[in-house]
C-alpha atoms as one frame of an Amber mdcrd trajectory, in Angstrom:
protein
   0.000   0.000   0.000   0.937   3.558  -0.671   0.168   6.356   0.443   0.756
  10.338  -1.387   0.157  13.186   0.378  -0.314  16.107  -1.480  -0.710  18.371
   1.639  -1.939  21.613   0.210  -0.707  21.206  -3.465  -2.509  23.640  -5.937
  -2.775  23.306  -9.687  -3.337  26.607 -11.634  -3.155  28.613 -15.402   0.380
  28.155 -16.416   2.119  30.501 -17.228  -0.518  33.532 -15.473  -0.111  31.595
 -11.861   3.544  31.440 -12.005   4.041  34.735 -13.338   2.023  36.163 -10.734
   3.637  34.644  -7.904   7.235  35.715  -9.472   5.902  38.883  -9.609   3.998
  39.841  -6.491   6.676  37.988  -4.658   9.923  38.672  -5.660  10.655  40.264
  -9.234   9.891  43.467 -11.185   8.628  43.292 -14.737  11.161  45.440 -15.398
  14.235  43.143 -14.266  16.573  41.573 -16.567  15.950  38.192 -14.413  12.376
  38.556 -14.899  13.071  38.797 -18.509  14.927  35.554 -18.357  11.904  34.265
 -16.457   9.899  34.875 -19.627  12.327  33.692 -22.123  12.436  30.525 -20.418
   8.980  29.962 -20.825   9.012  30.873 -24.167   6.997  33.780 -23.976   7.744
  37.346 -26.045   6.981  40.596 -24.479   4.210  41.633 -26.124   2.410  37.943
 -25.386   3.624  38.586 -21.607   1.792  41.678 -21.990  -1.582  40.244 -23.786
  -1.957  38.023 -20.847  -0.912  40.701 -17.849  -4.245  41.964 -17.429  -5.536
  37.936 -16.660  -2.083  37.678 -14.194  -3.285  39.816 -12.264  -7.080  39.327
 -12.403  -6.089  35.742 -10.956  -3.905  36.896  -8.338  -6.105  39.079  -6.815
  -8.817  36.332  -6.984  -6.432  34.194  -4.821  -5.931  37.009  -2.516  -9.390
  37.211  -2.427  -9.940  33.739  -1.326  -7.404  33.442   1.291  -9.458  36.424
   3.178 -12.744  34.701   2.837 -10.404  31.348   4.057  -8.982  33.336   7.026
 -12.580  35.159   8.113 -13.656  31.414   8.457 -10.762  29.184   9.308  -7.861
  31.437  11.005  -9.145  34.927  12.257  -5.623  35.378  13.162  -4.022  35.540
  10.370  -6.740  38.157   8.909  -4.911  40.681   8.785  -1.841  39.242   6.826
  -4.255  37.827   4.249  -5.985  41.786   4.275  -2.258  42.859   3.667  -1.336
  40.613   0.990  -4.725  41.766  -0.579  -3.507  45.206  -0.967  -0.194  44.635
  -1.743  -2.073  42.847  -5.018  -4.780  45.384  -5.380  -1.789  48.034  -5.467
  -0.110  45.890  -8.603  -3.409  45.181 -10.086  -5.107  49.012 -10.055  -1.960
  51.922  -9.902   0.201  52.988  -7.460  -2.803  54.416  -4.882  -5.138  51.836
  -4.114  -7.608  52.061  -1.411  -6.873  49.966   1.112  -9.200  47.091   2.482
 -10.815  47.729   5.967 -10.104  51.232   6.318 -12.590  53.814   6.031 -12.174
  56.188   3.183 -10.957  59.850   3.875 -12.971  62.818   3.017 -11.505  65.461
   1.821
């Protein structure tokens, strides 16, 4: 008998998941690495560029979904998951995003 644990494995969009999580976690589309990053997976800049707008449509779904998994599962790590959530919102929207769970200013 055997037995495979796949713990918390995830299957995803290849290349947009990969991308995104280069991206939002270490790289700059701007860096030469990053560049490699594409080449590698045989992607041109302009396709790269087609497909950003789904990159980070599916990131911030993700992000998304780990708030709605800490609200029920881990109220303590809430906040991280609300922080993450910006940090994508930011890369998804501009450089001035609002930011979840604060009230808006008026000005």
């Amino acid at each position: 008998m055997s037995l495979i644990d796949w713990g918390s494995a995830e299957s995803h969009v290849v290349p947009h998941y990969d991308l995104g999580v280069i991206l939002t976690d270490s790289l700059s589309e701007e860096s030469n690495v990053f560049k490699s990053v594409l080449e590698g997976y045989g992607l041109a800049s302009a396709e790269y560029v087609g497909i950003r707008s789904q990159i980070k449509s599916l990131m911030l779904l993700i992000a998304t979904d780990k708030i709605r998994w800490a609200i029920d599962r881990s109220p303590e790590q809430l906040a991280t998951t609300i922080n993450h959530f910006n940090k994508i919102y930011g890369w998804k929207s501009g450089p001035t995003p609002r930011e979840v769970g604060k009230a808006p200013t008026h000005q």
